[in-house]
Backbone as a ProteinNet text record, in pm:
[ID]
protein_1_A
[PRIMARY]
MKDKYLIIISIIISITYVYFIESSKKDKLKRIIESNSKGLNDKNASVLKILESYEYECGKKYKSIKHDKGQLFEYNIFEIIYRLGGKVLTDLYVRKENNQDTQIDIVFIHNTGIYVFEVKNLSAKLIKGDDEDERWILYYRENVKNIYSPLKQNINHVKAIKNFLSDKYDFIQNYYSIVVMNTQKNKIKVNYEIEADGFRQMVLSKAQLKEHMENFTKEIECELVLKDKLLSDEEILEVYNYLHDECSNVDEDRKNRHLKAVKSI
[TERTIARY]
3474.8	3365.3	3265.4	3237.8	3144	3194.2	3325.7	3384.9	3375.1	3391.7	3383.9	3245.2	3142.2	3004.8	2977.2	3032.7	3013.6	3076.3	3193.5	3261.6	3178.4	3127.1	3045.5	2919.3	2855.8	2734.2	2765	2878.4	2918.7	2941.1	3004.8	3029.5	2898.1	2805.8	2675.1	2600.1	2603.7	2536.1	2598.4	2731.9	2801.8	2766	2765.9	2732.6	2588.9	2498	2356.4	2338	2412.2	2402.1	2450	2567.4	2621.7	2525.3	2469.9	2374.4	2251.3	2203.7	2086.8	2115.6	2232.9	2270.9	2281.3	2349.4	2366.7	2233.2	2146	2013.3	1932.2	1944.3	1873.6	1922.4	2054.7	2111.6	2061.4	2057.7	2011.1	1863.6	1784.8	1641.3	1618.7	1698.1	1686.5	1723.8	1834	1878.6	1774.4	1717.5	1613.9	1493	1455.8	1340.6	1367.9	1489.1	1524.9	1527.4	1585.9	1592.9	1452.9	1366.5	1230	1152.5	1170.9	1100.3	1140.8	1270	1319	1297.4	1305.9	1299.7	1157.7	1062.5	927.8	819.4	855.8	754	805.4	713.5	750.6	774.2	839.3	868.9	740.6	739.6	626.5	647.8	554.3	567.3	566.4	511.9	504.6	603.9	708.3	807	876.2	915.2	989.1	1131.8	1199.2	1339	1424.3	1394.6	1470.6	1459.3	1338.5	1317.6	1398.2	1399.7	1473.2	1624	1670.4	1812.7	1852.3	1765.3	1792.1	1799.6	1709.3	1708.4	1833.5	1874.2	1995	2116.6	2128.8	2240.4	2233.8	2113.4	2094.9	2139.3	2113	2145.1	2294	2361.7	2501.7	2601.1	2550.2	2639.5	2696.4	2645.4	2698.4	2601.8	2653.6	2573.9	2570.2	2462.7	2446.8	2561.8	2608.2	2714.5	2846.2	2861	2983.8	2977.7	2859	2846.3	2802.1	2757.4	2695.1	2789.3	2921.8	3017.6	3077.1	3030.8	3075.4	2964.1	2985.3	2879	2824.9	2915.2	2873.1	2786.9	2832.3	2757.6	2625.9	2627	2506.1	2402.2	2447.6	2355.8	2294.1	2375	2324.7	2219.3	2244.1	2143.1	2014.2	2026.4	1907.5	1822.2	1888.1	1815.3	1752.3	1826.1	1773.1	1644.5	1644.9	1528.3	1407.7	1431.7	1322	1260.6	1346.1	1297.9	1228.5	1280	1219.4	1071.3	1040.2	902.7	810.5	863.9	780.3	720.5	752.5	705.2	803.3	755.2	843.7	955.9	1074.4	1193.4	1312.2	1403.6	1519.9	1647	1749.9	1881.3	1985.3	2097.8	2203.4	2340.5	2435.4	2574.3	2583.4	2529.9	2531.7	2656.2	2710.6	2820	2766.6	2740.5	2676	2781.1	2784.4	2882.4	2845.3	2941.6	2920.4	2966.1	2942.6	2978	3127.7	3209.1	3354	3405.6	3311.6	3341.8	3395.1	3383.5	3416.3	3286.9	3299	3181.2	3162	3036.4	3006.7	2931.6	2965.7	2904.5	2787.1	2672.8	2551.3	2507.4	2481.1	2447.2	2316	2207.8	2075.5	1993.6	1921.6	1827.4	1691.3	1590.4	1453.1	1368.3	1309.2	1224.2	1079.5	1003.1	865.9	776.2	646.4	553.3	572.2	624	641.8	777.6	864.5	993.3	1109.1	1228	1350.4	1415.6	1437.2	1496	1638.6	1732	1873.4	1919.1	1971.8	2007.9	2159.1	2206	2342.4	2330.7	2394.3	2381.5	2510.1	2497.1	2613.4	2603.8	2698.5	2703.8	2800.8	2750.3	2833.5	2798.4	2899.6	2876.6	2894.4	2894.9	2916.7	2803	2835.6	2733.7	2644.1	2699.8	2623.4	2676.7	2584.7	2621.6	2559.5	2642.5	2591.8	2631	2535.9	2562.4	2432.2	2440.6	2321.2	2359.6	2263.3	2287.2	2391.5	2418.5	2516.6	2658	2670.2	2801.5	2875.5	3000.3	3083.9	3127.8	3150	3192.9	3092.9	3066.1	2981.9	3068.8	3027.2	3105.8	3048.7	3136.7	3098.9	3160.7	3078	3125.2	3125.8	3246	3261.7	3288	3296.7	3316.2	3445.7	3551.6	3681.4	3739.1	3679.4	3733.5	3625.1	3666.2	3575.6	3636.1	3553.7	3598.6	3504.9	3548.4	3458	3465.6	3355.8	3348.1	3286.9	3311.5	3247.5	3096.6	3021.8	2876.5	2810.3	2742.3	2669.4	2560.4	2503.2	2402.6	2463.6	2578.4	2645.4	2693.7	2743.2	2788	2672.9	2556.4	2444.5	2378.3	2383.2	2330.8	2409.1	2539.5	2620.3	2573	2534.4	2481.5	2348.9	2262.2	2132.1	2150.5	2239	2263.8	2320.8	2406.3	2467.6	2363.6	2276.1	2177.6	2070.3	2037.2	1940.9	1997.9	2123.9	2188	2198.6	2229.1	2244.5	2113.2	2001.4	1870.5	1799.7	1846	1767.1	1741.8	1840.2	1821.1	1718.4	1724.8	1638	1502.9	1501.9	1379.5	1355.6	1335.5	1317.5	1182.5	1094.1	963.8	974.4	1088.9	1107.1	1144.2	1059.4	1082	1116.5	1089.6	1104.9	1216.3	1319.7	1432.6	1446.1	1481	1489.7	1621.6	1678.7	1804.1	1776.3	1816.2	1793.2	1921.5	1963.5	2078.1	2023.4	2064.5	2019.6	2139	2121.8	2231.3	2194.2	2293.9	2273.8	2291	2199	2204.3	2063	2041.2	1908.4	1876.5	1749.3	1711.2	1748.6	1749	1781.1	1931.6	2011.1	2154.5	2196	2100.2	2129.6	2082.7	2174.1	2139.2	2153.7	2058.3	2058.9	1916.3	1904.5	1773.5	1735.7	1639.9	1621.5	1537	1466.2	1396.6	1399.8	1461.2	1480.3	1462	1446.5	1445.7	1569	1666	1790.9	1848.7	1920.2	1981.2	1878.5	1752.7	1649	1592.3	1629	1582.3	1530.3	1432.7	1392.6	1499.4	1546.6	1652.6	1610.2	1646.4	1611.8	1730.8	1739.4	1835.7	1755.7	1768	1685.9	1771.2	1722.5	1782.6	1712.6	1772.2	1710.2	1572.2	1558.9	1432.6	1322	1357.4	1259.1	1219.4	1306.9	1299	1165.3	1120.4	1001.2	878	851	731.5	739.4	856.6	870.4	851.6	910.2	897.6	753.5	686.7	546.2	460.8	478.9	401.5	439.7	568.8	616.3	567.2	578	534.6	384	307	161.9	130.5	202.7	183.1	216.4	332.2	375.2	283.3	236.9	146.4	18.7	-33	-154.8	-130	-9	25	39.7	106.9	140.2	22.5	-68.6	-181.6	-268.6	-275.3	-353.2	-285.9	-153.3	-78	-51.9	-100.6	-80.2	69.2	148.3	292.5	346.6	259.1	304.4	367.9	473.3	531	441.5	420.1	342.4	428.9	366.6	442.1	532.3	484	562.8	686.3	670.6	784.5	885.3	836.8	926.3	1012.4	951.1	1023.9	1123.8	1083.6	1173.3	1297.9	1279.5	1393.5	1479.4	1412.8	1486.1	1576.5	1521.5	1598.9	1714.2	1693.2	1800.1	1914.4	1880.6	1983.6	2054.3	1976.8	2038.2	2136.4	2097.5	2183.6	2308.1	2294.5	2405	2495.4	2439.8	2513	2533.9	2469.5	2481.5	2585.7	2642.5	2735.2	2844.8	2904.8	3010.8	3136.5	3226.1	3346.6	3444.2	3538.1	3633.8	3722.5	3753	3837.1	3768.3	3639.1	3563.7	3556	3538	3535	3669.9	3778.1	3911.5	3944.8	3899.8	3922.7	3849	3725.5	3649.8	3718.3	3764.9	3832	3959.7	4031	4154.2	4122.7	4014.2	3974.8	3931.8	3861.3	3817.3	3935.5	4032.5	4150.4	4237.7	4228.8	4311.8	4256	4128.4	4064.4	4118.4
-2071.1	-2163.8	-2171	-2053.6	-2047.9	-2129.6	-2116.3	-2191.8	-2341.9	-2381	-2522.2	-2577.4	-2501.2	-2542.4	-2553.6	-2459	-2460.8	-2585.5	-2622.1	-2741.5	-2865.7	-2874.3	-2989.1	-2998.7	-2882.9	-2879.6	-2923.2	-2877.1	-2913.9	-3063.4	-3121.5	-3266.2	-3342.3	-3296.5	-3362.5	-3356.1	-3239.3	-3221.9	-3313.5	-3323.9	-3407.8	-3554.8	-3598.4	-3738	-3767.5	-3673.4	-3690.8	-3698.5	-3614.9	-3612.6	-3745.3	-3791.9	-3918.9	-4032.7	-4033.4	-4138.2	-4134.3	-4013.5	-3998	-4050.5	-4016.1	-4060.7	-4212.4	-4271.1	-4416.4	-4487.7	-4430.9	-4490.5	-4484.9	-4372.4	-4357.7	-4460	-4483.4	-4581.7	-4721.8	-4753.9	-4885.7	-4904.8	-4799.2	-4806.6	-4826.1	-4754.5	-4765.7	-4905.8	-4959.2	-5093.8	-5197.9	-5182	-5275	-5271.5	-5150.2	-5135.2	-5200.6	-5182.2	-5239.4	-5391.9	-5445.6	-5591.1	-5651	-5589.3	-5640.8	-5631.1	-5519.9	-5498.7	-5601.7	-5632.5	-5725.1	-5871.2	-5904.1	-6044.9	-6094.8	-6002.4	-6045.1	-6014.6	-5952.4	-5918.6	-5926.3	-5949.5	-5951.1	-5809.4	-5798.2	-5666.7	-5595.2	-5466.3	-5381.6	-5334	-5368.9	-5331.1	-5180.1	-5106.5	-4960.7	-4891.9	-4963	-4908.5	-4785.5	-4695.8	-4576.6	-4614.4	-4525.8	-4548.6	-4560.9	-4479.2	-4484.6	-4622.1	-4676.6	-4809.3	-4914.7	-4905.9	-5004.5	-4988.3	-4865.4	-4840.4	-4900.2	-4885.5	-4943.9	-5095.8	-5155.6	-5300.8	-5348.6	-5273.2	-5307.9	-5307.7	-5204.8	-5197	-5311.2	-5345.4	-5455.5	-5588	-5604.5	-5730.6	-5747.6	-5639.9	-5656.4	-5567.4	-5479.9	-5395.1	-5276.1	-5250.2	-5140.3	-5022.2	-4904.8	-4782.5	-4731.2	-4662.4	-4612.5	-4520.5	-4437.7	-4342	-4412.5	-4538.3	-4612.1	-4682.8	-4690.6	-4762.5	-4673.2	-4550.2	-4467.9	-4429.3	-4437.1	-4405.5	-4530.9	-4648.2	-4776	-4827.5	-4823.4	-4856.1	-4997.6	-5092.3	-5229.9	-5246.8	-5189.7	-5198.7	-5123.3	-5008.6	-4928.4	-5001.7	-5067.7	-5145	-5259.1	-5323.3	-5432.4	-5379.9	-5260.8	-5201.7	-5172.2	-5121	-5090.6	-5214.8	-5328.7	-5454.9	-5497.4	-5480.6	-5511.2	-5432.7	-5304.4	-5218.8	-5265.8	-5301.8	-5350.2	-5477.5	-5570.5	-5698.3	-5678.9	-5587.6	-5560.6	-5525.6	-5451.8	-5405.3	-5513.8	-5636.3	-5747.7	-5823.2	-5780.3	-5849.5	-5958.1	-6061.7	-6169.4	-6118	-6179	-6132.8	-6139.6	-6045.3	-6040.6	-6026.1	-6099.6	-6091.4	-6060	-6004.8	-5973.2	-6003.5	-6033.3	-6060.4	-6176.1	-6290.8	-6409.5	-6494	-6552.4	-6648	-6783.5	-6871.1	-6999.3	-7110.7	-7187.2	-7294.9	-7414	-7459.6	-7573.5	-7703.4	-7814.5	-7945.2	-7960.3	-7890.9	-7898.3	-7804.4	-7745.8	-7656	-7519.8	-7489.5	-7356.4	-7279.4	-7146.6	-7062.1	-7028.9	-7005.7	-6942	-6813.3	-6705.9	-6575.7	-6554.1	-6518.3	-6498.8	-6352.9	-6291.3	-6148.7	-6120.8	-6185.5	-6157.7	-6286.9	-6307.3	-6418.4	-6362	-6400.8	-6354.9	-6474.5	-6468.7	-6576.5	-6532.8	-6608.8	-6572.5	-6693.3	-6671.7	-6783.3	-6890.1	-6849.5	-6942.8	-7012.2	-6978.6	-7046.1	-6950.9	-6997.3	-6920.1	-6881.7	-6752.4	-6696.8	-6651.5	-6702.1	-6669.8	-6580.8	-6463.2	-6362.8	-6346.7	-6346	-6304	-6170.1	-6067.1	-5930.9	-5892.4	-5857.5	-5824	-5681.2	-5598.5	-5461.1	-5456.4	-5486.2	-5494	-5380.4	-5316.2	-5200.8	-5236.7	-5364.9	-5407.4	-5360.7	-5337.3	-5296.2	-5414.2	-5536	-5655.5	-5772.6	-5856.7	-5974.6	-6096.8	-6198.7	-6319.9	-6443.5	-6536.7	-6660.8	-6732.6	-6859.9	-6931.9	-7031.3	-7114.9	-7203.2	-7310.4	-7338.7	-7441.9	-7386.3	-7257.2	-7195.3	-7181.5	-7225.6	-7210.6	-7065.2	-6997.3	-6857.1	-6772.8	-6653.3	-6557.8	-6449.2	-6398	-6297.9	-6158.8	-6066.5	-5926.6	-5841.4	-5769.8	-5684.4	-5539	-5480.7	-5341	-5259.3	-5129.9	-5042	-5074.9	-5105	-5123.4	-5263.8	-5347.8	-5482.9	-5581.5	-5707.3	-5815.7	-5891	-5921.8	-5998.2	-6115.8	-6208.4	-6316.4	-6340.2	-6387.8	-6414.7	-6552.9	-6608.8	-6734.8	-6713.4	-6807.2	-6795.3	-6759.8	-6645.2	-6609.8	-6711.5	-6776.9	-6880	-6998.9	-7044.9	-7157.6	-7117.2	-6995.3	-6944.8	-6945	-6898.1	-6886.6	-7021.1	-7113.9	-7247.4	-7311.1	-7286	-7335.1	-7272.5	-7146	-7079.3	-7142.4	-7167.8	-7227.7	-7364.8	-7445.2	-7578.8	-7570.4	-7471.8	-7455.7	-7419.8	-7325.4	-7283.3	-7390.5	-7463.1	-7572.5	-7681.1	-7714.5	-7815	-7767.3	-7638	-7580.7	-7586.4	-7568.2	-7563.7	-7699.2	-7795.5	-7917.2	-7998.4	-8010	-8090.6	-8029.4	-7898.3	-7828.8	-7791.2	-7762.6	-7715.7	-7795.4	-7924.5	-8008.2	-7987.3	-7908	-7880.5	-7777	-7708.4	-7611.8	-7687.4	-7680.8	-7758.1	-7672	-7543.3	-7458.3	-7355.4	-7370.7	-7277.9	-7223.9	-7096.6	-7032.3	-6956.3	-6957	-6885.5	-6766.2	-6647.6	-6526	-6443.8	-6416.7	-6329.3	-6193.9	-6087.4	-5952.5	-5872	-5807.8	-5731.3	-5584.3	-5501.9	-5358.1	-5315.4	-5358.2	-5324.8	-5330.1	-5275.7	-5278.9	-5420	-5457.1	-5595	-5634.4	-5538.5	-5574.2	-5592.9	-5571.5	-5592.7	-5728.2	-5801.2	-5932	-6039.4	-6100.6	-6202.9	-6341.2	-6376.1	-6504.9	-6558.2	-6688.1	-6743	-6690.8	-6599.3	-6529.8	-6606.8	-6711.8	-6796.9	-6940.7	-7027.6	-7166.5	-7258.2	-7384.4	-7489.1	-7573	-7566.9	-7640.5	-7676	-7788.8	-7836.4	-7854.4	-7872.9	-7896	-7770.2	-7653	-7527	-7434.2	-7351.1	-7242.7	-7135.2	-7091	-6991.1	-6875	-6754.9	-6635	-6541.4	-6470.6	-6361.7	-6237.4	-6135.5	-6015.5	-5889.9	-5784.6	-5653.2	-5589.9	-5487.1	-5415.5	-5363.2	-5316.2	-5260.1	-5365.2	-5490.9	-5598.3	-5653.8	-5636.4	-5713.4	-5703.4	-5582.6	-5564.8	-5628.7	-5593.4	-5644	-5795.2	-5844.5	-5987.5	-6066.6	-6018.6	-6089.2	-6086.7	-5975.2	-5967.1	-6067.1	-6072.5	-6166	-6311	-6334.8	-6471.2	-6527.7	-6449.8	-6499.6	-6524.6	-6441.1	-6463.9	-6593.1	-6615.9	-6737.2	-6862	-6859.9	-6974.1	-6994.6	-6884.5	-6893.9	-6968.2	-6941.7	-7010	-7159.9	-7194.8	-7336	-7406.4	-7340.1	-7405.2	-7411.7	-7314.7	-7314.8	-7437.9	-7484.1	-7604.1	-7729.8	-7724.3	-7838.7	-7825.6	-7716.4	-7689.4	-7688.9	-7621.3	-7618.9	-7476.5	-7383.3	-7247.2	-7241.7	-7161.2	-7137.7	-7041.5	-7069.6	-6977.9	-6860	-6751.6	-6635	-6673.6	-6761.1	-6806.2	-6883.4	-6966.1	-7041.9	-6949	-6848.6	-6749.6	-6683.2	-6640	-6572	-6666.5	-6791.4	-6887.4	-6910.7	-6930.4	-6952.9	-6826.9	-6711.9	-6585	-6566.6	-6585	-6562.7	-6661.9	-6784.6	-6884.1	-6841.9	-6801.2	-6757.4	-6631.6	-6539.3	-6414.8	-6443.3	-6528.4	-6559.5	-6636.5	-6726.7	-6814.7	-6759.5	-6675	-6640.9	-6491.4	-6405.2	-6260	-6199.5	-6086.8	-6010.3	-6098.1	-6182.3	-6270.9	-6189.2	-6244.7	-6170.9	-6160.4	-6067.6	-6039.9	-6159.7	-6238.9	-6356	-6454.9	-6473.6	-6565.5	-6510.2	-6379.6	-6316.3	-6331.8	-6311.6	-6320.6	-6463.2	-6561.5	-6702.4	-6734	-6679.7	-6701.7	-6635.3	-6511.6	-6439	-6511.8	-6564.3	-6638.3	-6764.9	-6833.1	-6956.1	-6925.8	-6813.5	-6775.6	-6742.4	-6670.7	-6631.5	-6751.7	-6858.3	-6975.5	-7065.3	-7037.5	-7119.8	-7085.5
1156.7	1188	1072.3	1014.6	902.7	785	756.3	646.4	672.6	798.5	835.5	806.6	841.9	817	666.6	591.4	446.2	383.6	434	383.9	414.7	537	578.5	493	472.2	389.5	246.6	192.9	55.6	44.6	148.2	147.7	151.2	237.3	249.3	116.8	52.2	-77.7	-182.1	-183.6	-281.9	-262.4	-136.2	-106.7	-146.2	-115	-149.6	-300.5	-373.8	-520	-579.2	-531.2	-580.2	-549.9	-429.2	-390.3	-481.3	-510.1	-597.5	-737.4	-791.4	-925.8	-931.2	-831	-828.6	-811.5	-728.7	-709.2	-838.2	-909.6	-1037	-1138.6	-1141.6	-1233.7	-1201.1	-1070.6	-1028.2	-1060.3	-1039	-1068.8	-1219.4	-1299.5	-1444.6	-1490.4	-1436.1	-1473.4	-1433.2	-1313.6	-1266.9	-1359.1	-1400.7	-1490.9	-1625.3	-1678.4	-1808	-1800.8	-1693.5	-1677.2	-1668.7	-1587.3	-1572.3	-1703.3	-1772.9	-1898.5	-2003	-2009.1	-2111.1	-2074.9	-1947.5	-1908.1	-1883.8	-1865.1	-1825.8	-1928.4	-2039.1	-2138.2	-2280.4	-2374.6	-2515	-2565.5	-2678.3	-2734.8	-2775.6	-2750.6	-2788.8	-2932.8	-3019.8	-3161.2	-3180.7	-3084.3	-3093.9	-3000.3	-2963	-2869.2	-2926.2	-2836.6	-2877.4	-2914.9	-2986.9	-3023.6	-2897.8	-2794.9	-2669.6	-2604.7	-2604.1	-2545.4	-2620.6	-2752.5	-2832.7	-2812.2	-2799.6	-2772.3	-2637	-2537.7	-2405.8	-2414.2	-2491	-2506.6	-2580.1	-2682.6	-2757.3	-2665.1	-2583.2	-2488.7	-2387.8	-2344.3	-2249.7	-2311.4	-2440.1	-2506.2	-2533.2	-2574.7	-2617.2	-2542.5	-2455.1	-2376.9	-2452.5	-2573.2	-2654.8	-2654.5	-2623.8	-2631.3	-2775.1	-2808.4	-2946.2	-2985.8	-2892.4	-2926.6	-2961.6	-2916.2	-2945.8	-3081.5	-3142.3	-3270	-3385.8	-3355.7	-3459.4	-3573.2	-3549.7	-3656.2	-3719.5	-3675.8	-3731.8	-3822.4	-3953.6	-4048.6	-4029.9	-4002.6	-3983.4	-3859.5	-3748.5	-3621.9	-3631	-3697.8	-3710.1	-3795.1	-3902	-3985.8	-3905	-3823	-3738.5	-3641.5	-3584	-3494.8	-3572	-3694.2	-3774.8	-3797.5	-3820.5	-3838.5	-3705.9	-3597.1	-3462.9	-3437.3	-3474.3	-3451	-3533.3	-3658.5	-3743.8	-3685.4	-3644.8	-3591.8	-3457.4	-3377.4	-3246.6	-3263	-3366.4	-3386.7	-3443.4	-3456.6	-3500.6	-3382.3	-3260.1	-3140.8	-3100.1	-3031.6	-2988.6	-2900.8	-2912.7	-2842	-2937.5	-2922.9	-3010.9	-2928	-2967.9	-2903.4	-3009.4	-2966.3	-3062.3	-3003.6	-3092.1	-3054.8	-2955.8	-2995.7	-2910.5	-2938	-2832.1	-2843.6	-2798.4	-2895.7	-2868.8	-2870.6	-2763.4	-2750.3	-2838.1	-2918.7	-3008.9	-2941.3	-3010.5	-2954.6	-2932.7	-3013.2	-2997.4	-2889	-2812.9	-2700.5	-2744.5	-2873.9	-2923.2	-2947.8	-2953.9	-2974.4	-3121.4	-3157.1	-3284.4	-3252.7	-3321.5	-3294.2	-3389.5	-3333	-3411.6	-3400.5	-3515.7	-3516.5	-3443.4	-3487.5	-3429.4	-3426.3	-3315.9	-3303.3	-3265.5	-3340.2	-3318	-3276.8	-3157.4	-3107.3	-3121.2	-3197	-3232.6	-3208.7	-3207.4	-3191.6	-3299.6	-3415.2	-3527.2	-3526.9	-3432.1	-3424.2	-3399.5	-3433.6	-3408	-3540.3	-3556.5	-3678.4	-3646.8	-3723.6	-3703.4	-3818.1	-3784.1	-3884.4	-3895.3	-4018.6	-4050.3	-4121.6	-4065.8	-4117.8	-4190.3	-4318	-4398.9	-4452.2	-4412.6	-4461.6	-4579.7	-4698.5	-4818.2	-4913.9	-4967.4	-5055.8	-5203.2	-5236.2	-5374.9	-5465.2	-5591.9	-5689.5	-5726.5	-5718.5	-5752.1	-5669.2	-5620.5	-5541	-5605.8	-5634.5	-5699.9	-5618.5	-5605.2	-5534.1	-5505.5	-5466.6	-5423.8	-5315.5	-5275.5	-5161.5	-5190.3	-5317.6	-5351.9	-5365.2	-5383.6	-5402.2	-5268.7	-5268	-5148.8	-5131.7	-5245.3	-5243.6	-5321.1	-5272.2	-5343.5	-5404.1	-5519.3	-5591.6	-5567.1	-5533.1	-5510.7	-5620.5	-5694.7	-5803	-5755.7	-5752.1	-5716	-5842.6	-5826.9	-5942.5	-6017.2	-5941.1	-6005.2	-5990.4	-5909.1	-5892.1	-5850.9	-5839.8	-5802.7	-5684.2	-5585.2	-5468.9	-5448.1	-5363.6	-5325.5	-5175.6	-5120	-4976.3	-4954.7	-4837.7	-4802.2	-4799.3	-4852.8	-4865.5	-4732.4	-4724.4	-4601.8	-4567.1	-4670.3	-4644.2	-4571.9	-4619.4	-4554.8	-4415.6	-4403.7	-4273.8	-4174	-4219.3	-4126.1	-4095.9	-4192.2	-4163.9	-4049.5	-4045.6	-3933.3	-3802.2	-3807.9	-3687.9	-3644.5	-3743.1	-3712.4	-3648	-3705.5	-3651.3	-3509.7	-3486.5	-3353.8	-3248.6	-3280.7	-3181.1	-3161.9	-3268.6	-3255.4	-3164.7	-3184	-3100.2	-2955.5	-2938.6	-2804.5	-2726.8	-2797.9	-2732	-2727	-2806.6	-2827.8	-2700.9	-2614.1	-2493	-2398.4	-2385.5	-2289.7	-2350.5	-2481.1	-2547.4	-2675.6	-2661.3	-2779.8	-2848.1	-2784.4	-2846.7	-2958.7	-2969.5	-3078.3	-3205.1	-3304.1	-3426.6	-3548.3	-3539.2	-3657.6	-3639.5	-3721.8	-3723.9	-3866.6	-3877.6	-4008.6	-4019.3	-4138.4	-4165.1	-4256.4	-4210.5	-4289.7	-4298.5	-4420.2	-4445.3	-4490.2	-4423.4	-4458.6	-4507.6	-4623.8	-4682.5	-4698.4	-4683.7	-4694.8	-4839.9	-4922.1	-5064	-5118.9	-5236.2	-5296.3	-5345.6	-5339.4	-5371.5	-5514.3	-5608	-5746.1	-5768.1	-5663.1	-5674	-5616.8	-5560.4	-5503.9	-5601.2	-5671.9	-5769.6	-5705.2	-5618.1	-5549.5	-5543.1	-5510.7	-5480	-5341.8	-5333.8	-5207.3	-5108	-5151	-5054.8	-5103	-5022.4	-5061.8	-4941.3	-4970.3	-4867.9	-4892.7	-4799.5	-4817.9	-4681.7	-4676.7	-4551.7	-4440.5	-4479.3	-4378.9	-4316.8	-4369.4	-4313.5	-4423.1	-4388.9	-4478.7	-4470.2	-4587.1	-4592.3	-4680.7	-4638.2	-4713.4	-4723.3	-4833.2	-4849.5	-4882.5	-4799.6	-4812.5	-4803.3	-4864.2	-4841.7	-4721.5	-4667.8	-4556.1	-4596.7	-4720.9	-4768.1	-4771.6	-4792.8	-4800.8	-4664.6	-4565.1	-4441.1	-4368.7	-4338.8	-4255.7	-4320.6	-4444.5	-4512	-4530	-4568.9	-4592.6	-4462.9	-4353.4	-4225.7	-4175.4	-4191.7	-4149.2	-4226.4	-4357.4	-4440.6	-4411.9	-4397.2	-4376.5	-4243.6	-4135.9	-4004.6	-4002.1	-4071.5	-4078.8	-4152.8	-4262.3	-4341.8	-4259.6	-4192.7	-4112.6	-3993.2	-3936.1	-3820.8	-3858.8	-3976.7	-4023.1	-4039.8	-4086.5	-4103	-3968.4	-3874	-3747.7	-3650.7	-3659.9	-3566.4	-3590	-3712.5	-3743.7	-3688.3	-3674.2	-3622.5	-3471.9	-3412.4	-3270	-3234.8	-3319.3	-3298.4	-3276.1	-3246.2	-3216.3	-3077.7	-3063.9	-2931.6	-2854.6	-2727.6	-2644.8	-2604.2	-2558.7	-2512.5	-2395.6	-2308.9	-2193.7	-2239.2	-2341.7	-2395.3	-2461.2	-2531.5	-2592.9	-2486.9	-2378.7	-2270.7	-2203.5	-2184.7	-2120	-2204.8	-2334.8	-2423.9	-2432.7	-2441	-2447.4	-2324.9	-2206.8	-2084.2	-2072.9	-2119.7	-2117.3	-2211.1	-2332.9	-2427.8	-2379.2	-2323.7	-2275.4	-2162.3	-2068.9	-1954.2	-1996.2	-2094.3	-2131	-2240.6	-2328.6	-2451.9	-2475.4	-2397.1	-2417.8	-2324.2	-2367.9	-2284.2	-2223.8	-2308.3	-2258.7	-2230.1	-2149.8	-2111.2	-2228.1	-2215.1	-2322.9	-2353.5	-2252.4	-2273.5	-2367.5	-2349.1	-2436.4	-2578.5	-2592	-2723.9	-2794.5	-2719.5	-2778.2	-2821.9	-2745.4	-2782.9	-2912.5	-2924.1	-3046.2	-3165.7	-3147.4	-3255.4	-3299.7	-3204	-3234.8	-3313.5	-3275.3	-3345.3	-3488.5	-3509	-3643.2	-3731.9	-3678.2	-3756.8	-3794.8	-3715.5	-3741.9	-3851.6	-3890.2	-3994	-4132.5
[MASK]
+++++++++++++++++++++++++++++++++++++++++++++++++++++++++++++++++++++++++++++++++++++++++++++++++++++++++++++++++++++++++++++++++++++++++++++++++++++++++++++++++++++++++++++++++++++++++++++++++++++++++++++++++++++++++++++++++++++++++++++++++++++++++++++++++++++++++

């Protein structure tokens, strides 16, 4: 009889423990959803808070990316941008007019407009190219390679997201293209800030990003406040939630269709 009671007690304890764990997970998820969907980013947020937001945006835990140099670099850029305020999304799949998706590394929604980031983890000793070049040249220690222009690649992303948002949010007039590279600024031989294809475009190293973005957004804010064209905090949140619901954490089938389309080009 005693053993029977012990078994019953053990079962009750196990069920209570599982219920507690599941309730804690649900409470945590509810807190994260409310925090991300109802408020702008906190410039003084803890690393834990930013990690939670990153996972919320793309479904990836830090432990799954910390050994992937490309993914880790993308997270590092996400963290820098997060601390600029506004709202930031990552790994978006935006539907184009031809009904195919384009994948965007990072989108930053700020009072001054929408910033679209292409993140490149390149280990070349020297990178040369400009907005007119179709291919950029990468100089390594022992060989030379070339890649499709990240500027042209990202302009396609900017055009896609502008088109995707234009019907619902035609009041957004300012879109910016920014390519960020994991290299020292003196190794990037490009025009790092230009006006081309109707958009402001920048090429920056990770070391330049924070200071340049802080200065740039302040400069643009001064220009736009006089024209009464700043996005309100409410508008930022509305656009953010729309993009998150429509373009974030897409299913594997949609990702695979996009990957197949890219490989066929």
